[in-house]
Amino acid sequence: MRHFLTLADYSKEEILEILDLAKQIKDETKQREFKDYMPKRTLGMIFEKSSTRTRVSFETGIYQLGGIGLFLSSNDIQLGRGEPMSDTARVISRMVDMVMIRTFEQAKIEEFAKYSKVPVINGLTTEYHPVQLMADYMTIQEAGLDKDLVAAYVGDGNNMAHSWLNLAAKLGFELRIATPKGYEVDADILAKSLEMAKLSGAKITITNDPKEAIKGATVVTTDTWVSMGQEAEKERRVKDFTGYMVDSNMMKLAQEKAIFLHCLPAYRGYEVSDEVMESSQSLIFEEAENRLHAQKGVMVWLDRKRDEV
């Protein structure tokens, strides 16, 4: 049995296999063909952090695959009253076929997976956001930019930056990450990614200069400067991130064919300008839709792996 906790746990071949499956299911969906890939399967969806795209995409996805999703907030289950994660895992995993968790520390989801009898999917943690990167790369493939990919991530060294590191290290493309001083990516995650990059041939550059990162890039991406739980730091963060907004002048440094991605929600006038958000280079809403399709691929792939000896 496999879990989907970080992209570092997967090989290049497995990641691309899941995405091929996702594209197949997406094509069928566009033709209004809803095949029961997961008939009567139940997906438990545990949300310690709220979300628009994660809930809608997973709940819609499992339904279109022939199953049903159960939304479980901290107020709906005993985790909100202090039940150990290990106990919750052993109970819920005996009643559902798969679990998606959107929570805080990665250690929580790792503990849940350790005690779970069913596959566990990381819907987001403070350290990683692997399902978003599957949607991002799917969008890049559809734009025809997966060959000779040069990705520039500009902004906070957060879970998105970490997952970009994992993806680049596994698939072997060039990644440049630009963060303000004091907001760099986690040193341990970077070190592990650089080790993996030795095998894949990935080129990873870390800088404090956003222009250096974007120059000649084929994909430019960013994330909010103030993530959930950081609202009290907003004033200081906005000041510290001065010069990091992706605007039209920044995009001109990238290749002419470059696209812009953002995992959303986006705060226009902060990490990205309204002009870039609404430009022809912006594929953010295609990217958002691909959360649905990429996650279907992940769920079906994991479900199939349960039956393998």
PDB file of N, CA and C in Angstrom, residues 25-116:
ATOM      1  N   ILE A  25      -8.214  10.381 -17.647  1.00  0.00           N
ATOM      2  CA  ILE A  25      -9.491  10.591 -16.965  1.00  0.00           C
ATOM      3  C   ILE A  25     -10.051  11.968 -17.304  1.00  0.00           C
ATOM      4  N   LYS A  26      -9.180  12.968 -17.427  1.00  0.00           N
ATOM      5  CA  LYS A  26      -9.641  14.307 -17.800  1.00  0.00           C
ATOM      6  C   LYS A  26     -10.271  14.298 -19.184  1.00  0.00           C
ATOM      7  N   ASP A  27      -9.631  13.617 -20.135  1.00  0.00           N
ATOM      8  CA  ASP A  27     -10.180  13.541 -21.490  1.00  0.00           C
ATOM      9  C   ASP A  27     -11.554  12.889 -21.486  1.00  0.00           C
ATOM     10  N   GLU A  28     -11.703  11.849 -20.684  1.00  0.00           N
ATOM     11  CA  GLU A  28     -12.999  11.170 -20.586  1.00  0.00           C
ATOM     12  C   GLU A  28     -14.043  12.095 -19.973  1.00  0.00           C
ATOM     13  N   THR A  29     -13.631  12.837 -18.944  1.00  0.00           N
ATOM     14  CA  THR A  29     -14.546  13.768 -18.271  1.00  0.00           C
ATOM     15  C   THR A  29     -15.022  14.843 -19.238  1.00  0.00           C
ATOM     16  N   LYS A  30     -14.105  15.355 -20.063  1.00  0.00           N
ATOM     17  CA  LYS A  30     -14.466  16.391 -21.028  1.00  0.00           C
ATOM     18  C   LYS A  30     -15.474  15.867 -22.050  1.00  0.00           C
ATOM     19  N   GLN A  31     -15.459  14.546 -22.272  1.00  0.00           N
ATOM     20  CA  GLN A  31     -16.427  13.930 -23.178  1.00  0.00           C
ATOM     21  C   GLN A  31     -17.691  13.488 -22.438  1.00  0.00           C
ATOM     22  N   ARG A  32     -17.788  13.917 -21.182  1.00  0.00           N
ATOM     23  CA  ARG A  32     -18.924  13.577 -20.308  1.00  0.00           C
ATOM     24  C   ARG A  32     -19.008  12.074 -20.052  1.00  0.00           C
ATOM     25  N   GLU A  33     -17.850  11.424 -20.043  1.00  0.00           N
ATOM     26  CA  GLU A  33     -17.780  10.003 -19.717  1.00  0.00           C
ATOM     27  C   GLU A  33     -17.272   9.879 -18.279  1.00  0.00           C
ATOM     28  N   PHE A  34     -18.138   9.481 -17.387  1.00  0.00           N
ATOM     29  CA  PHE A  34     -17.754   9.350 -15.987  1.00  0.00           C
ATOM     30  C   PHE A  34     -17.707   7.866 -15.634  1.00  0.00           C
ATOM     31  N   LYS A  35     -16.521   7.281 -15.755  1.00  0.00           N
ATOM     32  CA  LYS A  35     -16.361   5.858 -15.487  1.00  0.00           C
ATOM     33  C   LYS A  35     -16.165   5.623 -13.994  1.00  0.00           C
ATOM     34  N   ASP A  36     -16.696   4.527 -13.529  1.00  0.00           N
ATOM     35  CA  ASP A  36     -16.593   4.189 -12.104  1.00  0.00           C
ATOM     36  C   ASP A  36     -15.237   3.545 -11.812  1.00  0.00           C
ATOM     37  N   TYR A  37     -14.197   4.381 -11.769  1.00  0.00           N
ATOM     38  CA  TYR A  37     -12.868   3.880 -11.429  1.00  0.00           C
ATOM     39  C   TYR A  37     -12.798   3.463  -9.961  1.00  0.00           C
ATOM     40  N   MET A  38     -13.613   4.101  -9.128  1.00  0.00           N
ATOM     41  CA  MET A  38     -13.591   3.803  -7.691  1.00  0.00           C
ATOM     42  C   MET A  38     -15.029   3.626  -7.183  1.00  0.00           C
ATOM     43  N   PRO A  39     -15.716   2.594  -7.665  1.00  0.00           N
ATOM     44  CA  PRO A  39     -17.127   2.406  -7.299  1.00  0.00           C
ATOM     45  C   PRO A  39     -17.333   2.171  -5.804  1.00  0.00           C
ATOM     46  N   LYS A  40     -18.205   2.971  -5.248  1.00  0.00           N
ATOM     47  CA  LYS A  40     -18.606   2.865  -3.833  1.00  0.00           C
ATOM     48  C   LYS A  40     -17.448   3.049  -2.856  1.00  0.00           C
ATOM     49  N   ARG A  41     -16.327   3.609  -3.341  1.00  0.00           N
ATOM     50  CA  ARG A  41     -15.232   3.910  -2.424  1.00  0.00           C
ATOM     51  C   ARG A  41     -15.594   5.159  -1.620  1.00  0.00           C
ATOM     52  N   THR A  42     -15.125   5.207  -0.385  1.00  0.00           N
ATOM     53  CA  THR A  42     -15.373   6.359   0.474  1.00  0.00           C
ATOM     54  C   THR A  42     -14.057   7.054   0.787  1.00  0.00           C
ATOM     55  N   LEU A  43     -14.035   8.375   0.532  1.00  0.00           N
ATOM     56  CA  LEU A  43     -12.862   9.193   0.831  1.00  0.00           C
ATOM     57  C   LEU A  43     -13.149  10.034   2.064  1.00  0.00           C
ATOM     58  N   GLY A  44     -12.411   9.787   3.144  1.00  0.00           N
ATOM     59  CA  GLY A  44     -12.513  10.638   4.322  1.00  0.00           C
ATOM     60  C   GLY A  44     -11.645  11.857   4.134  1.00  0.00           C
ATOM     61  N   MET A  45     -12.218  13.061   4.246  1.00  0.00           N
ATOM     62  CA  MET A  45     -11.484  14.306   4.010  1.00  0.00           C
ATOM     63  C   MET A  45     -11.380  15.082   5.314  1.00  0.00           C
ATOM     64  N   ILE A  46     -10.199  15.038   5.945  1.00  0.00           N
ATOM     65  CA  ILE A  46      -9.991  15.688   7.236  1.00  0.00           C
ATOM     66  C   ILE A  46      -9.383  17.078   7.003  1.00  0.00           C
ATOM     67  N   PHE A  47     -10.096  18.099   7.454  1.00  0.00           N
ATOM     68  CA  PHE A  47      -9.648  19.478   7.276  1.00  0.00           C
ATOM     69  C   PHE A  47      -9.385  20.145   8.626  1.00  0.00           C
ATOM     70  N   GLU A  48      -8.107  20.255   8.976  1.00  0.00           N
ATOM     71  CA  GLU A  48      -7.737  21.087  10.113  1.00  0.00           C
ATOM     72  C   GLU A  48      -7.460  22.505   9.622  1.00  0.00           C
ATOM     73  N   LYS A  49      -7.224  22.644   8.299  1.00  0.00           N
ATOM     74  CA  LYS A  49      -7.111  23.939   7.630  1.00  0.00           C
ATOM     75  C   LYS A  49      -8.204  24.010   6.572  1.00  0.00           C
ATOM     76  N   SER A  50      -8.927  25.109   6.533  1.00  0.00           N
ATOM     77  CA  SER A  50     -10.001  25.236   5.556  1.00  0.00           C
ATOM     78  C   SER A  50      -9.439  25.476   4.159  1.00  0.00           C
ATOM     79  N   SER A  51     -10.271  25.255   3.139  1.00  0.00           N
ATOM     80  CA  SER A  51      -9.832  25.430   1.763  1.00  0.00           C
ATOM     81  C   SER A  51     -11.021  25.473   0.818  1.00  0.00           C
ATOM     82  N   THR A  52     -10.865  26.217  -0.263  1.00  0.00           N
ATOM     83  CA  THR A  52     -11.865  26.216  -1.335  1.00  0.00           C
ATOM     84  C   THR A  52     -11.553  25.113  -2.328  1.00  0.00           C
ATOM     85  N   ARG A  53     -10.383  25.208  -2.983  1.00  0.00           N
ATOM     86  CA  ARG A  53     -10.028  24.300  -4.071  1.00  0.00           C
ATOM     87  C   ARG A  53      -9.841  22.865  -3.603  1.00  0.00           C
ATOM     88  N   THR A  54      -9.235  22.676  -2.433  1.00  0.00           N
ATOM     89  CA  THR A  54      -8.978  21.314  -1.973  1.00  0.00           C
ATOM     90  C   THR A  54     -10.274  20.567  -1.703  1.00  0.00           C
ATOM     91  N   ARG A  55     -11.214  21.214  -1.023  1.00  0.00           N
ATOM     92  CA  ARG A  55     -12.465  20.514  -0.730  1.00  0.00           C
ATOM     93  C   ARG A  55     -13.273  20.244  -1.996  1.00  0.00           C
ATOM     94  N   VAL A  56     -13.458  21.271  -2.811  1.00  0.00           N
ATOM     95  CA  VAL A  56     -14.294  21.107  -4.007  1.00  0.00           C
ATOM     96  C   VAL A  56     -13.686  20.077  -4.958  1.00  0.00           C
ATOM     97  N   SER A  57     -12.373  20.134  -5.155  1.00  0.00           N
ATOM     98  CA  SER A  57     -11.738  19.220  -6.110  1.00  0.00           C
ATOM     99  C   SER A  57     -11.766  17.774  -5.634  1.00  0.00           C
ATOM    100  N   PHE A  58     -11.489  17.527  -4.362  1.00  0.00           N
ATOM    101  CA  PHE A  58     -11.519  16.159  -3.867  1.00  0.00           C
ATOM    102  C   PHE A  58     -12.935  15.609  -3.775  1.00  0.00           C
ATOM    103  N   GLU A  59     -13.866  16.428  -3.293  1.00  0.00           N
ATOM    104  CA  GLU A  59     -15.233  15.947  -3.139  1.00  0.00           C
ATOM    105  C   GLU A  59     -15.884  15.695  -4.496  1.00  0.00           C
ATOM    106  N   THR A  60     -15.657  16.598  -5.451  1.00  0.00           N
ATOM    107  CA  THR A  60     -16.168  16.399  -6.799  1.00  0.00           C
ATOM    108  C   THR A  60     -15.471  15.224  -7.459  1.00  0.00           C
ATOM    109  N   GLY A  61     -14.151  15.137  -7.271  1.00  0.00           N
ATOM    110  CA  GLY A  61     -13.368  14.091  -7.907  1.00  0.00           C
ATOM    111  C   GLY A  61     -13.795  12.695  -7.506  1.00  0.00           C
ATOM    112  N   ILE A  62     -13.932  12.438  -6.209  1.00  0.00           N
ATOM    113  CA  ILE A  62     -14.299  11.092  -5.772  1.00  0.00           C
ATOM    114  C   ILE A  62     -15.713  10.751  -6.222  1.00  0.00           C
ATOM    115  N   TYR A  63     -16.592  11.746  -6.270  1.00  0.00           N
ATOM    116  CA  TYR A  63     -17.966  11.497  -6.742  1.00  0.00           C
ATOM    117  C   TYR A  63     -17.968  11.103  -8.219  1.00  0.00           C
ATOM    118  N   GLN A  64     -17.194  11.823  -9.042  1.00  0.00           N
ATOM    119  CA  GLN A  64     -17.141  11.519 -10.468  1.00  0.00           C
ATOM    120  C   GLN A  64     -16.463  10.178 -10.744  1.00  0.00           C
ATOM    121  N   LEU A  65     -15.667   9.694  -9.801  1.00  0.00           N
ATOM    122  CA  LEU A  65     -15.022   8.390  -9.935  1.00  0.00           C
ATOM    123  C   LEU A  65     -15.913   7.252  -9.454  1.00  0.00           C
ATOM    124  N   GLY A  66     -17.099   7.590  -8.945  1.00  0.00           N
ATOM    125  CA  GLY A  66     -18.044   6.569  -8.508  1.00  0.00           C
ATOM    126  C   GLY A  66     -18.128   6.375  -7.011  1.00  0.00           C
ATOM    127  N   GLY A  67     -17.393   7.209  -6.252  1.00  0.00           N
ATOM    128  CA  GLY A  67     -17.402   7.085  -4.800  1.00  0.00           C
ATOM    129  C   GLY A  67     -18.054   8.271  -4.122  1.00  0.00           C
ATOM    130  N   ILE A  68     -17.754   8.443  -2.847  1.00  0.00           N
ATOM    131  CA  ILE A  68     -18.335   9.542  -2.081  1.00  0.00           C
ATOM    132  C   ILE A  68     -17.295  10.099  -1.114  1.00  0.00           C
ATOM    133  N   GLY A  69     -17.359  11.398  -0.885  1.00  0.00           N
ATOM    134  CA  GLY A  69     -16.432  12.038   0.041  1.00  0.00           C
ATOM    135  C   GLY A  69     -17.130  12.457   1.314  1.00  0.00           C
ATOM    136  N   LEU A  70     -16.447  12.316   2.434  1.00  0.00           N
ATOM    137  CA  LEU A  70     -16.971  12.734   3.736  1.00  0.00           C
ATOM    138  C   LEU A  70     -16.124  13.894   4.241  1.00  0.00           C
ATOM    139  N   PHE A  71     -16.733  15.076   4.374  1.00  0.00           N
ATOM    140  CA  PHE A  71     -16.018  16.245   4.893  1.00  0.00           C
ATOM    141  C   PHE A  71     -15.974  16.177   6.406  1.00  0.00           C
ATOM    142  N   LEU A  72     -14.758  16.208   6.965  1.00  0.00           N
ATOM    143  CA  LEU A  72     -14.567  16.100   8.411  1.00  0.00           C
ATOM    144  C   LEU A  72     -13.669  17.227   8.887  1.00  0.00           C
ATOM    145  N   SER A  73     -14.247  18.238   9.510  1.00  0.00           N
ATOM    146  CA  SER A  73     -13.446  19.309  10.104  1.00  0.00           C
ATOM    147  C   SER A  73     -13.035  18.885  11.508  1.00  0.00           C
ATOM    148  N   SER A  74     -12.151  19.674  12.104  1.00  0.00           N
ATOM    149  CA  SER A  74     -11.715  19.360  13.471  1.00  0.00           C
ATOM    150  C   SER A  74     -12.896  19.345  14.436  1.00  0.00           C
ATOM    151  N   ASN A  75     -13.922  20.136  14.116  1.00  0.00           N
ATOM    152  CA  ASN A  75     -15.100  20.190  14.983  1.00  0.00           C
ATOM    153  C   ASN A  75     -15.999  18.973  14.821  1.00  0.00           C
ATOM    154  N   ASP A  76     -15.809  18.228  13.723  1.00  0.00           N
ATOM    155  CA  ASP A  76     -16.669  17.078  13.445  1.00  0.00           C
ATOM    156  C   ASP A  76     -16.127  15.781  14.024  1.00  0.00           C
ATOM    157  N   ILE A  77     -14.832  15.748  14.318  1.00  0.00           N
ATOM    158  CA  ILE A  77     -14.220  14.516  14.818  1.00  0.00           C
ATOM    159  C   ILE A  77     -13.476  14.796  16.122  1.00  0.00           C
ATOM    160  N   GLN A  78     -13.011  13.728  16.742  1.00  0.00           N
ATOM    161  CA  GLN A  78     -12.437  13.857  18.080  1.00  0.00           C
ATOM    162  C   GLN A  78     -11.041  14.480  18.111  1.00  0.00           C
ATOM    163  N   LEU A  79     -10.424  14.693  16.935  1.00  0.00           N
ATOM    164  CA  LEU A  79      -9.143  15.392  16.923  1.00  0.00           C
ATOM    165  C   LEU A  79      -9.279  16.767  17.550  1.00  0.00           C
ATOM    166  N   GLY A  80     -10.432  17.399  17.326  1.00  0.00           N
ATOM    167  CA  GLY A  80     -10.670  18.728  17.872  1.00  0.00           C
ATOM    168  C   GLY A  80     -10.777  18.735  19.384  1.00  0.00           C
ATOM    169  N   ARG A  81     -10.937  17.567  19.978  1.00  0.00           N
ATOM    170  CA  ARG A  81     -11.041  17.466  21.437  1.00  0.00           C
ATOM    171  C   ARG A  81      -9.815  16.790  22.037  1.00  0.00           C
ATOM    172  N   GLY A  82      -8.791  16.624  21.214  1.00  0.00           N
ATOM    173  CA  GLY A  82      -7.533  16.114  21.749  1.00  0.00           C
ATOM    174  C   GLY A  82      -7.265  14.642  21.563  1.00  0.00           C
ATOM    175  N   GLU A  83      -8.083  13.931  20.770  1.00  0.00           N
ATOM    176  CA  GLU A  83      -7.794  12.515  20.530  1.00  0.00           C
ATOM    177  C   GLU A  83      -6.474  12.390  19.773  1.00  0.00           C
ATOM    178  N   PRO A  84      -5.612  11.454  20.163  1.00  0.00           N
ATOM    179  CA  PRO A  84      -4.336  11.283  19.459  1.00  0.00           C
ATOM    180  C   PRO A  84      -4.549  10.971  17.980  1.00  0.00           C
ATOM    181  N   MET A  85      -3.656  11.457  17.147  1.00  0.00           N
ATOM    182  CA  MET A  85      -3.744  11.213  15.714  1.00  0.00           C
ATOM    183  C   MET A  85      -3.711   9.720  15.421  1.00  0.00           C
ATOM    184  N   SER A  86      -2.918   8.977  16.179  1.00  0.00           N
ATOM    185  CA  SER A  86      -2.807   7.532  15.962  1.00  0.00           C
ATOM    186  C   SER A  86      -4.135   6.825  16.190  1.00  0.00           C
ATOM    187  N   ASP A  87      -4.887   7.265  17.206  1.00  0.00           N
ATOM    188  CA  ASP A  87      -6.181   6.647  17.481  1.00  0.00           C
ATOM    189  C   ASP A  87      -7.185   7.004  16.399  1.00  0.00           C
ATOM    190  N   THR A  88      -7.194   8.275  15.990  1.00  0.00           N
ATOM    191  CA  THR A  88      -8.099   8.704  14.923  1.00  0.00           C
ATOM    192  C   THR A  88      -7.819   7.922  13.647  1.00  0.00           C
ATOM    193  N   ALA A  89      -6.541   7.727  13.334  1.00  0.00           N
ATOM    194  CA  ALA A  89      -6.163   6.987  12.126  1.00  0.00           C
ATOM    195  C   ALA A  89      -6.665   5.558  12.169  1.00  0.00           C
ATOM    196  N   ARG A  90      -6.520   4.906  13.316  1.00  0.00           N
ATOM    197  CA  ARG A  90      -6.910   3.502  13.416  1.00  0.00           C
ATOM    198  C   ARG A  90      -8.423   3.316  13.368  1.00  0.00           C
ATOM    199  N   VAL A  91      -9.157   4.329  13.788  1.00  0.00           N
ATOM    200  CA  VAL A  91     -10.620   4.252  13.726  1.00  0.00           C
ATOM    201  C   VAL A  91     -11.127   4.567  12.320  1.00  0.00           C
ATOM    202  N   ILE A  92     -10.768   5.750  11.812  1.00  0.00           N
ATOM    203  CA  ILE A  92     -11.302   6.198  10.525  1.00  0.00           C
ATOM    204  C   ILE A  92     -10.886   5.272   9.388  1.00  0.00           C
ATOM    205  N   SER A  93      -9.636   4.788   9.413  1.00  0.00           N
ATOM    206  CA  SER A  93      -9.165   3.959   8.302  1.00  0.00           C
ATOM    207  C   SER A  93      -9.816   2.581   8.266  1.00  0.00           C
ATOM    208  N   ARG A  94     -10.538   2.213   9.310  1.00  0.00           N
ATOM    209  CA  ARG A  94     -11.312   0.977   9.294  1.00  0.00           C
ATOM    210  C   ARG A  94     -12.701   1.182   8.693  1.00  0.00           C
ATOM    211  N   MET A  95     -13.053   2.435   8.429  1.00  0.00           N
ATOM    212  CA  MET A  95     -14.402   2.748   7.956  1.00  0.00           C
ATOM    213  C   MET A  95     -14.445   3.351   6.557  1.00  0.00           C
ATOM    214  N   VAL A  96     -13.301   3.834   6.064  1.00  0.00           N
ATOM    215  CA  VAL A  96     -13.251   4.448   4.738  1.00  0.00           C
ATOM    216  C   VAL A  96     -12.193   3.735   3.893  1.00  0.00           C
ATOM    217  N   ASP A  97     -12.140   4.060   2.609  1.00  0.00           N
ATOM    218  CA  ASP A  97     -11.210   3.404   1.691  1.00  0.00           C
ATOM    219  C   ASP A  97      -9.951   4.228   1.425  1.00  0.00           C
ATOM    220  N   MET A  98     -10.017   5.513   1.744  1.00  0.00           N
ATOM    221  CA  MET A  98      -8.888   6.412   1.507  1.00  0.00           C
ATOM    222  C   MET A  98      -9.091   7.653   2.361  1.00  0.00           C
ATOM    223  N   VAL A  99      -7.992   8.311   2.724  1.00  0.00           N
ATOM    224  CA  VAL A  99      -8.082   9.507   3.556  1.00  0.00           C
ATOM    225  C   VAL A  99      -7.248  10.626   2.937  1.00  0.00           C
ATOM    226  N   MET A 100      -7.830  11.825   2.871  1.00  0.00           N
ATOM    227  CA  MET A 100      -7.091  13.026   2.496  1.00  0.00           C
ATOM    228  C   MET A 100      -7.054  13.932   3.715  1.00  0.00           C
ATOM    229  N   ILE A 101      -5.875  14.461   4.041  1.00  0.00           N
ATOM    230  CA  ILE A 101      -5.733  15.322   5.210  1.00  0.00           C
ATOM    231  C   ILE A 101      -5.116  16.658   4.809  1.00  0.00           C
ATOM    232  N   ARG A 102      -5.714  17.730   5.271  1.00  0.00           N
ATOM    233  CA  ARG A 102      -5.164  19.079   5.103  1.00  0.00           C
ATOM    234  C   ARG A 102      -4.945  19.608   6.516  1.00  0.00           C
ATOM    235  N   THR A 103      -3.670  19.709   6.900  1.00  0.00           N
ATOM    236  CA  THR A 103      -3.375  20.007   8.287  1.00  0.00           C
ATOM    237  C   THR A 103      -2.159  20.928   8.403  1.00  0.00           C
ATOM    238  N   PHE A 104      -1.574  20.989   9.572  1.00  0.00           N
ATOM    239  CA  PHE A 104      -0.449  21.880   9.831  1.00  0.00           C
ATOM    240  C   PHE A 104       0.876  21.121   9.672  1.00  0.00           C
ATOM    241  N   GLU A 105       1.422  20.584  10.741  1.00  0.00           N
ATOM    242  CA  GLU A 105       2.741  19.961  10.678  1.00  0.00           C
ATOM    243  C   GLU A 105       2.724  18.665   9.862  1.00  0.00           C
ATOM    244  N   GLN A 106       3.794  18.472   9.070  1.00  0.00           N
ATOM    245  CA  GLN A 106       3.941  17.250   8.286  1.00  0.00           C
ATOM    246  C   GLN A 106       3.979  16.031   9.197  1.00  0.00           C
ATOM    247  N   ALA A 107       4.499  16.210  10.405  1.00  0.00           N
ATOM    248  CA  ALA A 107       4.592  15.090  11.350  1.00  0.00           C
ATOM    249  C   ALA A 107       3.220  14.502  11.652  1.00  0.00           C
ATOM    250  N   LYS A 108       2.177  15.346  11.632  1.00  0.00           N
ATOM    251  CA  LYS A 108       0.830  14.848  11.916  1.00  0.00           C
ATOM    252  C   LYS A 108       0.365  13.853  10.856  1.00  0.00           C
ATOM    253  N   ILE A 109       0.568  14.227   9.603  1.00  0.00           N
ATOM    254  CA  ILE A 109       0.104  13.352   8.531  1.00  0.00           C
ATOM    255  C   ILE A 109       0.969  12.103   8.432  1.00  0.00           C
ATOM    256  N   GLU A 110       2.252  12.242   8.776  1.00  0.00           N
ATOM    257  CA  GLU A 110       3.140  11.082   8.783  1.00  0.00           C
ATOM    258  C   GLU A 110       2.681  10.089   9.862  1.00  0.00           C
ATOM    259  N   GLU A 111       2.281  10.616  11.009  1.00  0.00           N
ATOM    260  CA  GLU A 111       1.803   9.740  12.081  1.00  0.00           C
ATOM    261  C   GLU A 111       0.501   9.070  11.681  1.00  0.00           C
ATOM    262  N   PHE A 112      -0.401   9.818  11.070  1.00  0.00           N
ATOM    263  CA  PHE A 112      -1.680   9.251  10.631  1.00  0.00           C
ATOM    264  C   PHE A 112      -1.416   8.102   9.652  1.00  0.00           C
ATOM    265  N   ALA A 113      -0.535   8.333   8.689  1.00  0.00           N
ATOM    266  CA  ALA A 113      -0.235   7.312   7.681  1.00  0.00           C
ATOM    267  C   ALA A 113       0.376   6.065   8.318  1.00  0.00           C
ATOM    268  N   LYS A 114       1.186   6.257   9.342  1.00  0.00           N
ATOM    269  CA  LYS A 114       1.832   5.138  10.020  1.00  0.00           C
ATOM    270  C   LYS A 114       0.803   4.174  10.594  1.00  0.00           C
ATOM    271  N   TYR A 115      -0.305   4.698  11.097  1.00  0.00           N
ATOM    272  CA  TYR A 115      -1.310   3.865  11.751  1.00  0.00           C
ATOM    273  C   TYR A 115      -2.519   3.561  10.855  1.00  0.00           C
ATOM    274  N   SER A 116      -2.547   4.122   9.654  1.00  0.00           N
ATOM    275  CA  SER A 116      -3.696   3.955   8.780  1.00  0.00           C
ATOM    276  C   SER A 116      -3.669   2.614   8.049  1.00  0.00           C
TER     277      SER A 116
END
